[in-house]
């Protein structure tokens, strides 16, 4: 198999795993994955990312409690939404059964950048720190898949981001971009549907 097909096969086989088994995950292997994944490109090569790894059951329990408490504070005037929320809340807590949870963080942009350059809803990610972090996250997912390690990227726990930063002792200068859950699994989900190329790619050219 040529290099393109080898990488493509890993990309296509990756799934989001939401049910992990109890098999421990070797810490040194996870460190190796993160070390290699961090060779991703970054804005001006700042490498403004930092990763906080949790596998202590007590830390994960505190994270679960923080998310649960924040969810309990969510209220809405809609009876329909209130009826749906209890079932939906489980999607905020998939991390609780993972062998390892990594808080993926990026350094907050300097405030002068926001004063120097005009920013709005269309270009607020202009500084590139979150995009750079996302490239490392994708590398972690693909490297893990190549080793038959399941992964799940989560942003829902960010509802308790402030609490989790305290639990994991994350310095104020960092923002949590997402969480990666990692672990072994018993069953891989069926492949989801994907939009055809013609629905996602537009070739832009000037009309003659």
Short mmCIF file of C-alpha atoms in Angstrom, two decimals:
data_model
loop_
_atom_site.label_atom_id
_atom_site.label_comp_id
_atom_site.label_asym_id
_atom_site.label_seq_id
_atom_site.Cartn_x
_atom_site.Cartn_y
_atom_site.Cartn_z
CA UNK A 1 0.00 0.00 0.00
CA UNK A 2 1.40 3.38 -0.98
CA UNK A 3 1.78 6.15 1.65
CA UNK A 4 -1.34 8.01 0.50
CA UNK A 5 -3.52 4.92 0.79
CA UNK A 6 -2.00 3.99 4.16
CA UNK A 7 -2.81 7.37 5.68
CA UNK A 8 -6.20 7.49 3.97
CA UNK A 9 -7.07 4.08 5.44
CA UNK A 10 -6.35 5.33 8.98
CA UNK A 11 -8.41 8.46 8.40
CA UNK A 12 -11.36 6.49 7.08
CA UNK A 13 -11.27 3.86 9.82
CA UNK A 14 -11.26 6.33 12.72
CA UNK A 15 -14.47 6.51 14.75
CA UNK A 16 -15.61 8.54 17.74
CA UNK A 17 -15.68 6.06 20.63
CA UNK A 18 -18.20 6.76 23.38
CA UNK A 19 -17.99 3.45 25.26
CA UNK A 20 -14.58 2.50 26.62
CA UNK A 21 -13.70 -0.72 28.42
CA UNK A 22 -11.63 -0.90 31.60
CA UNK A 23 -8.30 -1.82 29.98
CA UNK A 24 -5.56 0.51 31.26
CA UNK A 25 -3.72 2.69 28.78
CA UNK A 26 0.05 2.85 29.05
CA UNK A 27 1.08 6.36 30.05
CA UNK A 28 4.37 6.23 28.17
CA UNK A 29 2.52 5.31 24.98
CA UNK A 30 0.20 8.30 25.39
CA UNK A 31 3.21 10.56 25.95
CA UNK A 32 4.77 9.21 22.77
CA UNK A 33 1.58 9.93 20.82
CA UNK A 34 1.44 13.53 22.06
CA UNK A 35 5.15 14.05 21.39
CA UNK A 36 4.84 12.97 17.76
CA UNK A 37 1.50 14.77 17.28
CA UNK A 38 3.06 18.03 18.42
CA UNK A 39 5.07 18.17 15.20
CA UNK A 40 2.01 19.81 13.67
CA UNK A 41 2.42 23.29 12.16
CA UNK A 42 1.57 26.26 14.34
CA UNK A 43 1.08 29.98 13.83
CA UNK A 44 4.57 31.50 13.48
CA UNK A 45 5.84 28.24 15.00
CA UNK A 46 4.77 29.53 18.42
CA UNK A 47 3.61 26.05 19.46
CA UNK A 48 1.32 27.79 21.90
CA UNK A 49 -0.35 24.59 23.02
CA UNK A 50 -0.20 22.68 26.26
CA UNK A 51 -1.81 19.40 27.27
CA UNK A 52 -3.02 18.37 30.71
CA UNK A 53 -3.51 14.64 31.09
CA UNK A 54 -5.86 13.14 33.67
CA UNK A 55 -6.19 9.44 34.45
CA UNK A 56 -6.62 9.61 38.22
CA UNK A 57 -10.18 8.40 38.99
CA UNK A 58 -10.55 11.10 41.63
CA UNK A 59 -9.69 13.85 39.14
CA UNK A 60 -12.17 12.43 36.63
CA UNK A 61 -14.80 12.19 39.36
CA UNK A 62 -14.30 15.86 40.26
CA UNK A 63 -14.59 16.80 36.60
CA UNK A 64 -17.80 14.80 36.31
CA UNK A 65 -19.22 16.49 39.39
CA UNK A 66 -18.33 19.95 38.08
CA UNK A 67 -19.99 19.31 34.72
CA UNK A 68 -23.06 17.80 36.39
CA UNK A 69 -23.43 20.80 38.69
CA UNK A 70 -23.14 23.28 35.81
CA UNK A 71 -25.70 21.34 33.83
CA UNK A 72 -28.08 21.45 36.78
CA UNK A 73 -27.86 25.25 36.67
CA UNK A 74 -29.08 25.32 33.07
CA UNK A 75 -32.72 26.29 32.88
CA UNK A 76 -34.94 27.23 29.99
CA UNK A 77 -38.43 28.57 29.57
CA UNK A 78 -39.16 25.89 26.98
CA UNK A 79 -40.96 22.83 28.35
CA UNK A 80 -39.94 20.83 25.28
CA UNK A 81 -36.25 21.57 25.79
CA UNK A 82 -36.52 20.80 29.50
CA UNK A 83 -37.97 17.40 28.63
CA UNK A 84 -35.14 16.64 26.22
CA UNK A 85 -32.27 17.90 28.37
CA UNK A 86 -32.10 14.98 30.87
CA UNK A 87 -31.43 12.47 28.10
CA UNK A 88 -29.04 14.83 26.35
CA UNK A 89 -26.96 15.46 29.47
CA UNK A 90 -25.25 12.07 29.12
CA UNK A 91 -23.40 13.44 26.10
CA UNK A 92 -21.58 15.84 28.44
CA UNK A 93 -20.15 12.97 30.50
CA UNK A 94 -18.71 10.44 28.07
CA UNK A 95 -15.25 11.24 29.42
CA UNK A 96 -15.98 9.62 32.77
CA UNK A 97 -15.22 6.09 31.52
CA UNK A 98 -12.13 6.91 29.44
CA UNK A 99 -8.74 5.60 30.53
CA UNK A 100 -7.19 9.00 29.84
CA UNK A 101 -8.66 12.47 29.34
CA UNK A 102 -6.48 15.20 27.87
CA UNK A 103 -7.41 18.86 28.24
CA UNK A 104 -6.02 20.44 25.08
CA UNK A 105 -5.16 24.06 25.71
CA UNK A 106 -3.92 27.03 23.73
CA UNK A 107 -2.26 30.16 25.02
CA UNK A 108 -4.56 33.16 25.04
CA UNK A 109 -3.73 35.76 22.37
CA UNK A 110 -2.09 38.96 23.48
CA UNK A 111 -4.67 41.68 24.01
CA UNK A 112 -2.74 44.13 21.84
CA UNK A 113 -3.55 41.97 18.81
CA UNK A 114 -7.24 42.67 19.30
CA UNK A 115 -6.50 46.40 19.55
CA UNK A 116 -4.10 46.46 16.62
CA UNK A 117 -6.18 44.53 14.10
CA UNK A 118 -9.91 44.87 13.42
CA UNK A 119 -11.66 41.68 14.55
CA UNK A 120 -15.23 40.51 14.32
CA UNK A 121 -17.25 37.31 14.21
CA UNK A 122 -15.73 36.43 10.84
CA UNK A 123 -12.07 36.59 11.86
CA UNK A 124 -11.92 36.21 15.62
CA UNK A 125 -9.72 33.11 15.22
CA UNK A 126 -7.26 35.29 13.28
CA UNK A 127 -4.46 34.74 15.81
CA UNK A 128 -4.36 31.07 14.84
CA UNK A 129 -3.77 29.53 18.27
CA UNK A 130 -6.96 27.45 18.28
CA UNK A 131 -6.41 26.34 14.69
CA UNK A 132 -2.84 25.30 15.53
CA UNK A 133 -4.07 23.31 18.51
CA UNK A 134 -6.69 21.62 16.33
CA UNK A 135 -3.95 20.31 14.04
CA UNK A 136 -2.26 18.59 16.98
CA UNK A 137 -5.60 17.16 18.10
CA UNK A 138 -6.17 15.61 14.68
CA UNK A 139 -2.67 14.10 14.79
CA UNK A 140 -3.42 12.57 18.18
CA UNK A 141 -6.61 11.02 16.82
CA UNK A 142 -4.90 9.51 13.80
CA UNK A 143 -1.88 8.20 15.69
CA UNK A 144 -4.20 6.65 18.27
CA UNK A 145 -6.28 5.02 15.54
CA UNK A 146 -3.14 3.47 14.05
CA UNK A 147 -2.57 1.81 17.44
CA UNK A 148 -6.21 0.69 17.85
CA UNK A 149 -6.76 3.18 20.65
CA UNK A 150 -10.21 4.74 20.68
CA UNK A 151 -10.65 8.49 20.90
CA UNK A 152 -13.41 11.02 21.31
CA UNK A 153 -13.09 14.80 21.02
CA UNK A 154 -15.40 16.66 23.38
CA UNK A 155 -16.25 20.32 23.85
CA UNK A 156 -19.45 19.86 25.89
CA UNK A 157 -17.54 19.71 29.23
CA UNK A 158 -16.42 23.28 28.54
CA UNK A 159 -19.68 24.23 30.23
CA UNK A 160 -17.55 23.80 33.37
CA UNK A 161 -14.29 25.07 31.87
CA UNK A 162 -13.45 27.35 34.79
CA UNK A 163 -14.02 24.59 37.32
CA UNK A 164 -12.01 22.07 35.31
CA UNK A 165 -9.09 24.48 35.00
CA UNK A 166 -8.97 24.65 38.77
CA UNK A 167 -9.28 20.87 39.16
CA UNK A 168 -6.46 20.26 36.67
CA UNK A 169 -4.40 23.22 37.88
CA UNK A 170 -4.29 24.86 34.45
CA UNK A 171 -2.72 28.36 34.51
CA UNK A 172 -4.93 31.36 33.63
CA UNK A 173 -2.97 32.13 30.45
CA UNK A 174 -4.33 28.98 28.82
CA UNK A 175 -7.79 28.34 27.38
CA UNK A 176 -9.14 24.81 27.04
CA UNK A 177 -9.98 24.24 23.39
CA UNK A 178 -11.29 20.69 23.68
CA UNK A 179 -10.91 17.41 25.51
CA UNK A 180 -9.63 14.15 24.05
CA UNK A 181 -10.91 10.95 25.65
CA UNK A 182 -8.70 7.93 25.03
CA UNK A 183 -9.00 4.24 25.78
CA UNK A 184 -9.53 0.75 24.46
CA UNK A 185 -12.97 -0.37 23.37
CA UNK A 186 -14.95 -3.51 22.59
CA UNK A 187 -16.95 -2.30 19.61
CA UNK A 188 -16.34 0.25 16.89
CA UNK A 189 -19.42 2.12 15.60
CA UNK A 190 -20.56 1.77 12.03
CA UNK A 191 -19.12 4.40 9.68
CA UNK A 192 -21.24 7.55 9.53
CA UNK A 193 -22.44 9.01 6.27
CA UNK A 194 -20.27 11.63 4.61
CA UNK A 195 -21.21 14.33 2.19
CA UNK A 196 -20.00 13.78 -1.38
CA UNK A 197 -17.12 15.87 -2.65
CA UNK A 198 -19.35 18.01 -4.86
CA UNK A 199 -21.20 19.22 -1.75
CA UNK A 200 -18.09 20.31 0.14
CA UNK A 201 -15.64 21.53 -2.50
CA UNK A 202 -16.05 24.61 -4.66
CA UNK A 203 -13.44 25.47 -7.26
CA UNK A 204 -13.32 29.26 -7.39
CA UNK A 205 -12.40 30.94 -10.65
CA UNK A 206 -13.09 34.17 -12.47
CA UNK A 207 -15.62 33.84 -15.24
CA UNK A 208 -14.30 35.04 -18.61
#
